[in-house]
CSV table of C-alpha atoms and ligand atoms in Angstrom, one decimal:
chain,number,residue,atom,x,y,z
A,233,MET,CA,-0.1,0.0,-0.2
A,234,LYS,CA,1.6,3.4,-0.9
A,235,LYS,CA,0.6,7.1,-0.1
A,236,ILE,CA,-0.3,9.1,-3.3
A,237,CYS,CA,-1.4,12.7,-3.8
A,238,VAL,CA,-3.1,13.5,-7.2
A,239,VAL,CA,-3.3,17.1,-8.3
A,240,GLY,CA,-6.3,17.9,-10.3
A,241,THR,CA,-9.5,16.5,-10.1
A,242,GLY,CA,-10.9,16.0,-13.8
A,243,TYR,CA,-11.5,13.1,-15.6
A,244,VAL,CA,-8.0,12.1,-15.7
A,245,GLY,CA,-6.7,13.1,-12.4
A,246,LEU,CA,-9.9,11.3,-10.7
A,247,VAL,CA,-10.1,8.5,-12.9
A,248,THR,CA,-6.0,7.9,-11.8
A,249,GLY,CA,-6.9,8.5,-7.9
A,250,THR,CA,-9.9,6.2,-7.7
A,251,CYS,CA,-8.2,3.5,-9.9
A,252,PHE,CA,-5.1,3.6,-8.0
A,253,ALA,CA,-7.3,3.6,-4.0
A,254,ASP,CA,-9.3,0.6,-5.9
A,255,MET,CA,-6.0,-1.2,-6.2
A,256,GLY,CA,-5.3,-0.7,-2.4
A,257,ASN,CA,-3.5,2.7,-2.1
A,258,HIS,CA,-3.9,5.4,-0.1
A,259,VAL,CA,-4.8,8.0,-2.5
A,260,THR,CA,-6.0,12.1,-1.6
A,261,CYS,CA,-7.1,13.7,-4.6
A,262,LEU,CA,-6.3,17.2,-4.5
A,263,ASP,CA,-8.4,20.2,-6.4
A,264,VAL,CA,-8.1,24.2,-6.2
A,265,ASP,CA,-12.0,24.4,-6.8
A,266,PRO,CA,-13.8,24.0,-3.1
A,267,VAL,CA,-17.0,23.3,-5.0
A,268,ARG,CA,-16.0,20.3,-6.8
A,269,ILE,CA,-14.4,19.1,-3.4
A,270,ASP,CA,-17.2,19.3,-2.0
A,271,HIS,CA,-19.4,17.9,-4.4
A,272,LEU,CA,-16.8,14.7,-4.5
A,273,ASN,CA,-17.1,14.4,-0.6
A,274,GLN,CA,-21.1,14.1,-1.4
A,275,GLY,CA,-20.2,11.7,-3.6
A,276,LYS,CA,-21.8,13.9,-6.8
A,277,MET,CA,-19.2,13.1,-9.5
A,278,PRO,CA,-17.5,16.4,-11.9
A,279,ILE,CA,-17.9,14.5,-14.6
A,280,TYR,CA,-19.8,11.5,-16.4
A,281,GLU,CA,-18.0,8.6,-16.8
A,282,PRO,CA,-19.3,4.9,-17.0
A,283,GLY,CA,-18.2,3.2,-13.6
A,284,LEU,CA,-16.8,5.9,-11.7
A,285,GLU,CA,-19.3,7.1,-9.6
A,286,GLN,CA,-19.5,3.5,-7.9
A,287,THR,CA,-16.0,3.0,-7.9
A,288,VAL,CA,-15.1,6.6,-6.1
A,289,ASN,CA,-18.0,5.8,-3.3
A,290,GLN,CA,-16.6,2.0,-2.6
A,291,ASN,CA,-13.0,3.7,-1.9
A,292,VAL,CA,-14.7,6.5,0.0
A,293,ARG,CA,-16.4,4.0,2.1
A,294,ALA,CA,-13.0,1.8,2.3
A,295,GLY,CA,-11.2,4.7,3.8
A,296,ARG,CA,-8.7,4.7,0.7
A,297,LEU,CA,-9.9,7.4,-0.8
A,298,PHE,CA,-10.2,11.3,0.0
A,299,PHE,CA,-10.3,14.6,-1.1
A,300,THR,CA,-9.5,18.1,0.0
A,301,THR,CA,-8.3,21.3,-1.4
A,302,ASP,CA,-5.6,21.5,1.6
A,303,TYR,CA,-2.5,21.0,-0.3
A,304,ALA,CA,-0.5,20.3,3.4
A,305,ALA,CA,-3.2,17.6,4.1
A,306,ALA,CA,-2.6,16.0,0.2
A,307,LEU,CA,1.1,15.8,0.5
A,308,ALA,CA,1.5,14.7,3.7
A,309,GLU,CA,4.0,11.5,3.8
A,310,ALA,CA,2.9,11.0,0.0
A,311,GLU,CA,5.4,8.9,-1.8
A,312,PHE,CA,4.3,9.7,-4.9
A,313,ALA,CA,2.4,13.3,-6.5
A,314,PHE,CA,0.7,12.5,-9.6
A,315,ILE,CA,0.1,16.2,-11.4
A,316,ALA,CA,-3.5,15.9,-13.4
A,317,VAL,CA,-4.2,19.1,-14.1
A,318,GLY,CA,-5.6,20.9,-17.5
A,319,THR,CA,-3.0,21.9,-19.9
A,320,PRO,CA,-5.1,23.5,-22.2
A,321,SER,CA,-4.3,25.4,-25.6
A,322,GLY,CA,-2.9,28.7,-25.4
A,323,ASN,CA,-1.8,31.4,-28.1
A,324,ASP,CA,-1.2,29.5,-31.0
A,325,GLY,CA,-1.6,26.4,-29.8
A,326,GLU,CA,1.2,26.0,-27.2
A,327,ALA,CA,-0.3,24.2,-24.0
A,328,ASP,CA,-0.4,26.6,-21.1
A,329,LEU,CA,1.6,25.2,-18.4
A,330,GLN,CA,0.5,27.4,-15.9
A,331,TYR,CA,-1.8,24.6,-13.5
A,332,VAL,CA,1.4,22.5,-13.9
A,333,ARG,CA,3.7,25.4,-12.4
A,334,ALA,CA,1.2,25.9,-9.8
A,335,ALA,CA,0.8,22.7,-8.4
A,336,ALA,CA,4.8,21.9,-8.9
A,337,GLU,CA,5.8,25.0,-6.9
A,338,ALA,CA,3.1,24.1,-4.1
A,339,ILE,CA,5.0,20.6,-4.1
A,340,ALA,CA,7.9,22.4,-3.3
A,341,ASP,CA,6.6,24.4,-0.9
A,342,ILE,CA,5.4,21.9,1.0
A,343,VAL,CA,7.4,19.1,0.9
A,344,ASP,CA,10.0,18.5,2.7
A,345,HIS,CA,10.1,14.5,2.7
A,346,PRO,CA,11.8,12.5,-0.4
A,347,ILE,CA,8.9,12.3,-3.2
A,348,ILE,CA,8.5,11.3,-6.8
A,349,VAL,CA,6.4,14.0,-9.0
A,350,ILE,CA,4.5,12.2,-11.9
A,351,ASN,CA,3.4,14.4,-14.9
A,352,LYS,CA,0.5,12.3,-16.0
A,353,SER,CA,-0.8,15.9,-17.7
A,354,THR,CA,-0.3,15.8,-21.2
A,355,VAL,CA,3.0,18.2,-21.5
A,356,PRO,CA,5.2,19.4,-24.3
A,357,VAL,CA,8.2,17.6,-24.5
A,358,GLY,CA,11.1,18.7,-22.2
A,359,THR,CA,8.6,19.7,-19.7
A,360,GLY,CA,9.5,17.5,-17.3
A,361,ASP,CA,12.9,18.6,-16.8
A,362,TRP,CA,11.0,22.2,-16.6
A,363,VAL,CA,9.1,20.8,-13.4
A,364,ALA,CA,12.1,19.8,-12.0
A,365,ASP,CA,13.6,23.0,-12.2
A,366,VAL,CA,10.7,25.1,-11.2
A,367,ILE,CA,10.9,22.4,-8.0
A,368,GLN,CA,15.2,23.2,-7.2
A,369,ARG,CA,14.3,27.0,-8.0
A,370,ARG,CA,11.3,27.4,-5.3
A,371,ARG,CA,13.3,25.5,-2.7
A,372,ASN,CA,15.6,28.3,-3.3
A,373,GLY,CA,18.3,26.2,-2.4
A,374,LYS,CA,16.3,24.1,0.5
A,375,PRO,CA,17.3,20.5,0.1
A,376,LEU,CA,14.5,18.1,-1.4
A,377,GLU,CA,15.0,14.6,-2.7
A,378,PHE,CA,12.9,14.5,-5.3
A,379,SER,CA,12.4,12.9,-8.8
A,380,VAL,CA,10.4,13.7,-11.4
A,381,VAL,CA,8.9,11.0,-14.0
A,382,SER,CA,6.6,11.3,-17.3
A,383,ASN,CA,3.6,8.8,-16.7
A,384,PRO,CA,1.7,10.0,-20.0
A,385,GLU,CA,-2.4,8.9,-19.7
A,386,PHE,CA,-4.2,6.9,-22.7
A,387,LEU,CA,-7.7,7.6,-21.1
A,388,ARG,CA,-10.3,7.9,-23.7
A,389,GLU,CA,-13.5,9.9,-22.3
A,390,GLY,CA,-16.1,7.3,-22.1
A,391,SER,CA,-14.3,4.7,-21.1
A,392,ALA,CA,-11.7,6.1,-18.9
A,393,VAL,CA,-12.1,3.8,-16.0
A,394,SER,CA,-11.5,0.3,-18.1
A,395,ASP,CA,-8.8,2.1,-20.0
A,396,PHE,CA,-6.7,2.9,-17.1
A,397,MET,CA,-7.6,-1.1,-15.5
A,398,SER,CA,-6.8,-2.5,-18.6
A,399,PRO,CA,-3.7,-0.5,-20.2
A,400,ASP,CA,-2.5,-1.5,-24.0
A,401,ARG,CA,0.8,-0.2,-22.3
A,402,VAL,CA,2.1,2.0,-19.7
A,403,VAL,CA,4.9,4.6,-20.3
A,404,LEU,CA,7.2,6.0,-18.1
A,405,GLY,CA,10.3,8.3,-18.8
A,406,SER,CA,12.7,9.4,-16.1
A,407,LEU,CA,16.5,10.2,-15.8
A,408,GLU,CA,16.4,8.1,-12.6
A,409,ARG,CA,15.7,4.8,-13.8
A,410,GLU,CA,15.1,3.9,-10.0
A,411,ALA,CA,12.2,6.8,-9.4
A,412,ALA,CA,10.5,5.3,-12.9
A,413,GLU,CA,10.7,1.6,-11.5
A,414,LYS,CA,8.7,2.6,-7.6
A,415,VAL,CA,6.4,3.9,-10.4
A,416,ALA,CA,6.1,1.0,-12.2
A,417,GLU,CA,5.5,-0.9,-8.6
A,418,LEU,CA,1.9,0.8,-8.8
A,419,TYR,CA,0.8,-0.6,-12.2
A,420,ARG,CA,2.0,-3.8,-11.4
A,421,PRO,CA,-1.4,-5.1,-9.9
A,422,LEU,CA,-2.4,-4.4,-13.9
A,423,ARG,CA,-0.1,-7.2,-15.2
A,424,CYS,CA,0.5,-4.7,-18.1
A,425,THR,CA,3.3,-3.8,-20.6
A,426,VAL,CA,5.4,-1.3,-18.4
A,427,MET,CA,7.7,0.9,-21.1
A,428,ILE,CA,10.8,2.7,-19.5
A,429,THR,CA,11.9,5.2,-21.6
A,430,ASP,CA,13.7,8.8,-20.9
A,431,LEU,CA,11.2,12.1,-20.4
A,432,ARG,CA,11.4,13.4,-23.5
A,433,THR,CA,11.0,9.9,-25.6
A,434,ALA,CA,7.9,9.5,-22.7
A,435,GLU,CA,6.2,12.7,-23.5
A,436,MET,CA,6.9,12.2,-27.3
A,437,ILE,CA,5.1,8.7,-27.0
A,438,LYS,CA,1.8,10.4,-26.1
A,439,TYR,CA,2.0,13.6,-28.3
A,440,ALA,CA,3.1,11.4,-31.6
A,441,SER,CA,0.2,8.4,-30.5
A,442,ASN,CA,-2.9,11.0,-30.4
A,443,ALA,CA,-1.4,12.7,-33.3
A,444,PHE,CA,-1.3,9.4,-35.5
A,445,LEU,CA,-4.5,8.5,-34.1
A,446,ALA,CA,-6.4,12.0,-35.3
A,447,THR,CA,-4.2,11.1,-38.7
A,448,ARG,CA,-5.8,8.0,-39.1
A,449,ILE,CA,-9.6,9.7,-38.9
A,450,SER,CA,-8.5,12.6,-41.4
A,451,PHE,CA,-6.9,9.9,-43.9
A,452,ILE,CA,-10.3,7.8,-43.5
A,453,ASN,CA,-12.4,11.3,-44.1
A,454,GLU,CA,-10.3,12.4,-47.1
A,455,ILE,CA,-11.0,8.9,-48.7
A,456,ALA,CA,-14.4,9.1,-47.8
A,457,ASN,CA,-14.7,12.6,-49.7
A,458,MET,CA,-13.2,10.9,-52.7
A,459,CYS,CA,-15.6,7.6,-52.2
A,460,GLU,CA,-18.5,10.3,-52.5
A,461,GLU,CA,-17.3,11.7,-55.9
A,462,LEU,CA,-16.0,8.2,-57.1
A,463,GLY,CA,-19.0,6.0,-55.8
A,464,ALA,CA,-17.1,3.8,-53.7
A,465,ASP,CA,-18.5,3.2,-50.1
A,466,VAL,CA,-15.8,4.1,-47.2
A,467,ARG,CA,-17.1,1.7,-44.7
A,468,GLU,CA,-16.4,-1.1,-47.0
A,469,VAL,CA,-13.1,0.4,-48.1
A,470,ALA,CA,-12.0,1.0,-44.0
A,471,LEU,CA,-13.0,-3.0,-43.6
A,472,GLY,CA,-11.4,-4.2,-46.4
A,473,MET,CA,-8.0,-2.4,-45.5
A,474,GLY,CA,-8.5,-3.3,-42.0
A,475,TYR,CA,-7.8,-7.0,-42.6
A,476,ASP,CA,-4.4,-5.7,-43.4
A,477,LYS,CA,-2.8,-6.2,-40.0
A,478,ARG,CA,0.1,-3.5,-40.6
A,479,ILE,CA,-3.5,-1.4,-41.1
A,480,GLY,CA,-5.9,-2.9,-38.6
A,481,HIS,CA,-9.7,-1.4,-38.3
A,482,ALA,CA,-9.3,1.0,-35.2
A,483,PHE,CA,-10.1,4.6,-35.7
A,484,LEU,CA,-11.1,4.3,-39.2
A,485,ASP,CA,-14.8,5.3,-38.8
A,486,ALA,CA,-15.1,8.2,-41.3
A,487,GLY,CA,-17.8,11.0,-40.1
A,488,LEU,CA,-17.4,14.4,-38.9
A,489,GLY,CA,-14.0,14.2,-37.6
A,490,TRP,CA,-12.5,14.4,-34.2
A,491,GLY,CA,-13.2,16.9,-31.1
A,492,GLY,CA,-12.8,16.3,-27.6
A,493,SER,CA,-10.6,18.0,-25.4
A,494,CYS,CA,-7.6,16.0,-26.6
A,495,PHE,CA,-6.4,15.1,-30.7
A,496,PRO,CA,-7.0,19.4,-30.8
A,497,LYS,CA,-4.9,20.3,-28.0
A,498,ASP,CA,-2.8,17.6,-28.8
A,499,VAL,CA,-2.6,18.0,-32.5
A,500,LYS,CA,-2.1,21.7,-32.3
A,501,ALA,CA,0.5,22.1,-29.4
A,502,LEU,CA,3.0,19.3,-31.2
A,503,GLU,CA,2.7,21.4,-34.2
A,504,HIS,CA,3.6,24.0,-32.6
A,505,MET,CA,6.8,22.5,-31.2
A,506,ALA,CA,7.8,21.8,-34.5
A,507,VAL,CA,7.5,25.1,-36.0
A,508,LEU,CA,9.6,26.4,-32.6
A,509,HIS,CA,12.3,23.6,-33.1
A,510,GLY,CA,12.5,24.4,-36.5
A,511,THR,CA,10.4,21.6,-38.2
A,512,GLN,CA,8.0,21.9,-40.5
A,513,PRO,CA,5.1,19.7,-39.6
A,514,GLN,CA,2.7,19.6,-43.0
A,515,LEU,CA,1.2,16.3,-42.2
A,516,LEU,CA,-0.5,17.8,-38.9
A,517,GLN,CA,-1.4,20.9,-40.6
A,518,ALA,CA,-3.3,19.0,-43.2
A,519,VAL,CA,-4.8,16.6,-40.6
A,520,MET,CA,-6.1,19.7,-38.8
A,521,GLU,CA,-7.4,21.4,-41.9
A,522,ILE,CA,-9.4,18.1,-43.7
A,523,ASN,CA,-10.8,18.0,-40.0
A,524,ARG,CA,-12.3,21.8,-40.3
A,525,ASN,CA,-13.2,21.1,-43.3
A,526,GLN,CA,-15.5,17.8,-43.0
A,527,ARG,CA,-17.4,20.0,-40.6
A,528,ARG,CA,-18.1,23.0,-43.6
A,529,ARG,CA,-18.8,19.6,-45.9
A,530,ALA,CA,-21.4,18.8,-43.9
A,531,VAL,CA,-22.9,22.4,-44.1
A,532,MET,CA,-22.5,22.3,-47.7
A,533,LYS,CA,-24.3,18.9,-47.9
A,534,LEU,CA,-27.4,20.6,-46.0
A,535,ARG,CA,-27.6,23.1,-48.4
A,536,LYS,CA,-27.3,21.2,-51.5
A,537,ALA,CA,-30.2,19.4,-50.2
A,538,LEU,CA,-32.2,22.3,-49.3
A,539,GLY,CA,-31.9,25.1,-51.9
A,540,ASN,CA,-29.9,27.2,-49.1
A,541,LEU,CA,-30.4,27.7,-45.2
A,542,ASN,CA,-31.4,30.9,-44.5
A,543,GLU,CA,-34.9,30.3,-42.5
A,544,THR,CA,-35.1,26.5,-42.6
A,545,THR,CA,-34.9,24.5,-39.3
A,546,ILE,CA,-32.3,22.0,-38.7
A,547,GLY,CA,-32.7,19.2,-36.2
A,548,VAL,CA,-29.1,18.1,-34.5
A,549,LEU,CA,-29.0,14.7,-32.9
A,550,GLY,CA,-25.7,14.3,-30.7
A,551,LEU,CA,-24.2,17.3,-28.9
A,552,SER,CA,-21.2,15.8,-27.1
A,553,PHE,CA,-17.9,15.3,-29.0
A,554,LYS,CA,-18.7,11.2,-29.2
A,555,PRO,CA,-20.9,8.5,-27.5
A,556,ASN,CA,-20.9,8.1,-23.7
A,557,THR,CA,-19.8,11.2,-22.4
A,558,ASP,CA,-21.1,14.8,-21.3
A,559,ASP,CA,-18.4,16.6,-22.9
A,560,ILE,CA,-19.0,19.4,-26.2
A,561,ARG,CA,-15.6,20.3,-26.2
A,562,GLU,CA,-14.3,20.9,-29.8
A,563,ALA,CA,-17.5,18.8,-30.4
A,564,ALA,CA,-18.6,18.8,-34.3
A,565,ALA,CA,-21.9,20.3,-33.1
A,566,ILE,CA,-21.1,23.4,-31.9
A,567,GLU,CA,-19.0,24.1,-35.2
A,568,ILE,CA,-22.0,22.9,-37.3
A,569,ILE,CA,-24.6,24.4,-35.7
A,570,HIS,CA,-22.4,28.2,-35.6
A,571,LEU,CA,-22.1,27.2,-39.5
A,572,LEU,CA,-25.9,26.9,-39.7
A,573,GLN,CA,-26.9,29.2,-37.6
A,574,ASN,CA,-24.4,31.9,-39.9
A,575,GLU,CA,-26.9,31.2,-42.9
A,576,GLY,CA,-29.8,31.8,-41.1
A,577,ALA,CA,-30.9,28.3,-40.3
A,578,HIS,CA,-33.1,27.5,-37.1
A,579,VAL,CA,-31.3,25.0,-34.9
A,580,ARG,CA,-33.3,22.4,-32.7
A,581,ALA,CA,-30.7,19.9,-31.0
A,582,TYR,CA,-30.8,17.0,-28.3
A,583,ASP,CA,-28.1,14.5,-26.7
A,584,PRO,CA,-28.5,12.0,-23.7
A,585,GLN,CA,-26.2,12.9,-21.7
A,586,ALA,CA,-24.6,16.7,-22.7
A,587,MET,CA,-27.7,18.6,-22.2
A,588,GLU,CA,-26.2,20.7,-19.3
A,589,ASN,CA,-23.4,21.4,-20.7
A,590,ALA,CA,-24.8,22.3,-24.0
A,591,SER,CA,-27.4,24.8,-22.2
A,592,LYS,CA,-24.7,26.7,-21.2
A,593,VAL,CA,-22.8,27.6,-24.2
A,594,MET,CA,-26.1,27.3,-27.4
A,595,HIS,CA,-28.3,30.2,-26.3
A,596,GLN,CA,-29.4,30.4,-29.9
A,597,THR,CA,-30.5,26.6,-30.2
A,598,VAL,CA,-33.7,24.9,-29.2
A,599,LEU,CA,-32.6,22.1,-26.7
A,600,CYS,CA,-35.2,19.9,-27.1
A,601,GLU,CA,-36.2,16.4,-24.4
A,602,ASN,CA,-36.2,13.8,-27.4
A,603,PRO,CA,-35.1,13.0,-31.2
A,604,TYR,CA,-38.6,13.5,-32.2
A,605,GLU,CA,-38.5,16.6,-30.6
A,606,VAL,CA,-36.0,17.8,-32.3
A,607,ALA,CA,-37.6,16.4,-35.8
A,608,GLU,CA,-40.8,18.4,-35.2
A,609,GLY,CA,-41.3,20.7,-38.6
A,610,ALA,CA,-37.5,20.4,-39.4
A,611,ASP,CA,-36.4,20.8,-43.1
A,612,ALA,CA,-33.3,17.9,-42.3
A,613,LEU,CA,-32.1,16.1,-39.8
A,614,ILE,CA,-28.3,15.6,-39.3
A,615,LEU,CA,-26.9,12.7,-37.0
A,616,VAL,CA,-23.7,14.1,-35.4
A,617,THR,CA,-23.1,11.7,-32.1
A,618,GLU,CA,-23.5,8.0,-32.6
A,619,TRP,CA,-25.2,7.5,-29.8
A,620,ASN,CA,-26.9,3.8,-29.2
A,621,GLU,CA,-30.2,5.5,-28.4
A,622,PHE,CA,-29.8,7.2,-31.9
A,623,LYS,CA,-29.7,3.6,-33.5
A,624,GLN,CA,-33.2,2.4,-33.9
A,625,LEU,CA,-35.0,5.5,-34.4
A,626,ASP,CA,-39.3,5.1,-35.2
A,627,PHE,CA,-38.4,6.4,-39.0
A,628,THR,CA,-41.9,6.2,-39.9
A,629,HIS,CA,-42.7,8.9,-37.2
A,630,LEU,CA,-39.9,10.8,-38.2
A,631,LYS,CA,-41.2,11.1,-41.4
A,632,GLU,CA,-44.9,12.4,-40.9
A,633,ILE,CA,-43.3,14.8,-38.4
A,634,MET,CA,-40.6,16.6,-40.5
A,635,LYS,CA,-41.1,19.1,-42.9
A,636,ARG,CA,-38.8,17.5,-45.6
A,637,PRO,CA,-38.0,14.1,-45.4
A,638,VAL,CA,-34.0,15.1,-45.6
A,639,ILE,CA,-31.5,13.2,-43.8
A,640,LEU,CA,-27.8,13.6,-43.2
A,641,ASP,CA,-25.9,10.8,-41.5
A,642,GLY,CA,-22.6,12.4,-40.2
A,643,ARG,CA,-21.7,9.2,-38.6
A,644,ASN,CA,-22.5,6.3,-41.0
A,645,LEU,CA,-25.0,5.3,-38.0
A,646,TRP,CA,-27.5,3.9,-40.4
A,647,ASP,CA,-28.0,1.7,-43.6
A,648,PRO,CA,-28.8,4.3,-46.2
A,649,GLU,CA,-31.0,1.9,-48.2
A,650,THR,CA,-33.5,1.3,-45.2
A,651,ILE,CA,-33.7,5.1,-44.6
A,652,ARG,CA,-34.4,5.5,-48.1
A,653,GLY,CA,-36.7,2.8,-47.7
A,654,PHE,CA,-38.9,4.9,-45.5
A,655,GLY,CA,-39.1,7.9,-48.2
A,656,PHE,CA,-36.0,9.8,-46.9
A,657,THR,CA,-33.8,11.6,-49.1
A,658,TYR,CA,-30.7,10.0,-47.1
A,659,MET,CA,-27.1,11.6,-47.2
A,660,GLY,CA,-24.0,9.9,-45.3
A,661,ILE,CA,-20.2,10.2,-45.0
A,662,GLY,CA,-18.4,8.4,-48.2
A,663,ARG,CA,-21.1,6.2,-48.9
A,664,GLY,CA,-21.0,5.8,-53.0
A,665,ASN,CA,-22.4,9.2,-53.8
A,666,GLY,CA,-22.9,10.4,-50.1
A,667,GLY,CA,-26.4,11.7,-51.8
A,668,LEU,CA,-24.7,14.7,-53.4
A,669,LYS,CA,-25.0,13.8,-56.4
A,670,ASP,CA,-29.1,13.9,-56.1
A,671,PHE,CA,-28.9,17.3,-55.8
A,672,GLU,CA,-26.5,18.6,-58.9
B,974,UDX,C1,-8.2,10.3,-27.2
B,974,UDX,C2,-7.1,9.2,-27.4
B,974,UDX,O1,-8.3,8.1,-27.9
B,974,UDX,C3,-6.9,8.7,-26.0
B,974,UDX,O2,-5.7,7.6,-25.7
B,974,UDX,C4,-6.3,9.9,-25.5
B,974,UDX,O3,-5.8,9.9,-24.1
B,974,UDX,C5,-7.0,11.1,-25.2
B,974,UDX,O4,-7.6,11.4,-26.3
B,974,UDX,P1,-10.9,10.6,-26.6
B,974,UDX,O5,-10.2,12.1,-27.1
B,974,UDX,O6,-11.6,10.9,-25.4
B,974,UDX,O7,-9.3,9.9,-26.5
B,974,UDX,O8,-11.7,10.1,-27.4
B,974,UDX,P2,-11.5,9.3,-28.9
B,974,UDX,O9,-12.7,7.9,-28.2
B,974,UDX,O10,-10.2,9.0,-29.0
B,974,UDX,O11,-11.8,9.8,-30.3
B,974,UDX,C6,-11.8,11.4,-30.4
B,974,UDX,C7,-12.5,12.1,-31.4
B,974,UDX,O12,-12.1,10.9,-32.6
B,974,UDX,C8,-14.3,12.0,-31.0
B,974,UDX,O13,-14.7,13.2,-31.6
B,974,UDX,C9,-14.7,10.7,-31.9
B,974,UDX,O14,-16.1,11.0,-32.7
B,974,UDX,C10,-13.4,10.6,-33.6
B,974,UDX,N1,-13.5,9.1,-34.2
B,974,UDX,C11,-13.3,8.4,-33.5
B,974,UDX,C12,-13.6,9.1,-35.1
B,974,UDX,O15,-14.2,10.4,-35.8
B,974,UDX,N2,-13.6,8.0,-36.0
B,974,UDX,C13,-12.8,7.4,-35.3
B,974,UDX,O16,-12.4,6.4,-36.0
B,974,UDX,C14,-12.7,7.4,-33.9
């Protein structure tokens, strides 16, 4: 049993702390937001993550998991301090490290026992060295035995708990191998691959992994757009490609592109690092441009199908950046709705989980209670997030209540011929002619 402090109770910090507690450790999660800590102490989760609430409450009851705003209490006797705070995009995509600095300085101010500081947040290459320097300077000559280890997270929102408990690999980087090996011990119960390398390499593995996943998605979206012009079906193309073991089937779902709190931030940060250090990230720039274009292309399809968008009513199904999360950060829906409203369209929308988050930022959009209310009087319906509950809608009823039978399936959730069989004009992403030719 180890004593662990986790700084930051977002989906990375809270999941990390909870899972380490679930493995038998004594974990104190710290946040500077008293409201968030208060809610956690009442058993109320700040985020929607399958399995999280139950695991948190079990470990709080077992006396292994604690929440506080008090750094001294959180760090008392802690052998490990995980920094899991936000690293939002700053100017021109550079990662903003102010919260990492604040955490490192607080550790330097308070701790007077040997400690291993672990960067869990996604931080630019070289940040590990910088954190060591911040601590050193803050100590201002007062001795402290500490090491810095990079331990990037590979958690997906909507499956963060299961991703933590059964990782494909744990990556650790440090200038002191012994420190990395002590962190590796924390993960031993997971019986997974643990890779130990140096600080900068571990930090780069995180960025390169996310940038590659985003590249796969932009690649298949570019192929999808070609399929629409050439009459091929991108889902079949991706299936045929994926049988090649060197390619695989994952992350080849064409759609409206990638959003969320990671891919956009991490790809931009990697591009910024590249430019700052004199290399030309042409591929990353193209990957981002293709992603932006995927939203614009969806609006173009609706414009072609309806003649023009001014004074039309468009129903939007799904607001979260992907299913099984309430997170709308950089979600395709947000951008598409802004583009539609800029052309004078009236937008109605519904999401199974993200309505509370959406209500904070979407003031011109009619937020509905269910998919049918969204479709009421709509000139077109666009599926933006492929939630399970949208799979088996009552299309006969939808056709009755919509003003015009036009559907844009932004995630290829439905079968084109089935939908056309209900009398709809169906457009998908890369599905043969994708419906575009119907309107030329
Ligand atoms: C991602 C990485 O997967 C994870 O390893 C990292 O730690 C954090 O960033 P996340 O952003 O939570 O996780 O979601 P992910 O499931 O990767 O999806 C990211 C975006 O890509 C979503 O908008 C999703 O809709 C989109 N996507 C994903 C596609 O458009 N096509 C695909 O085939 C897969």
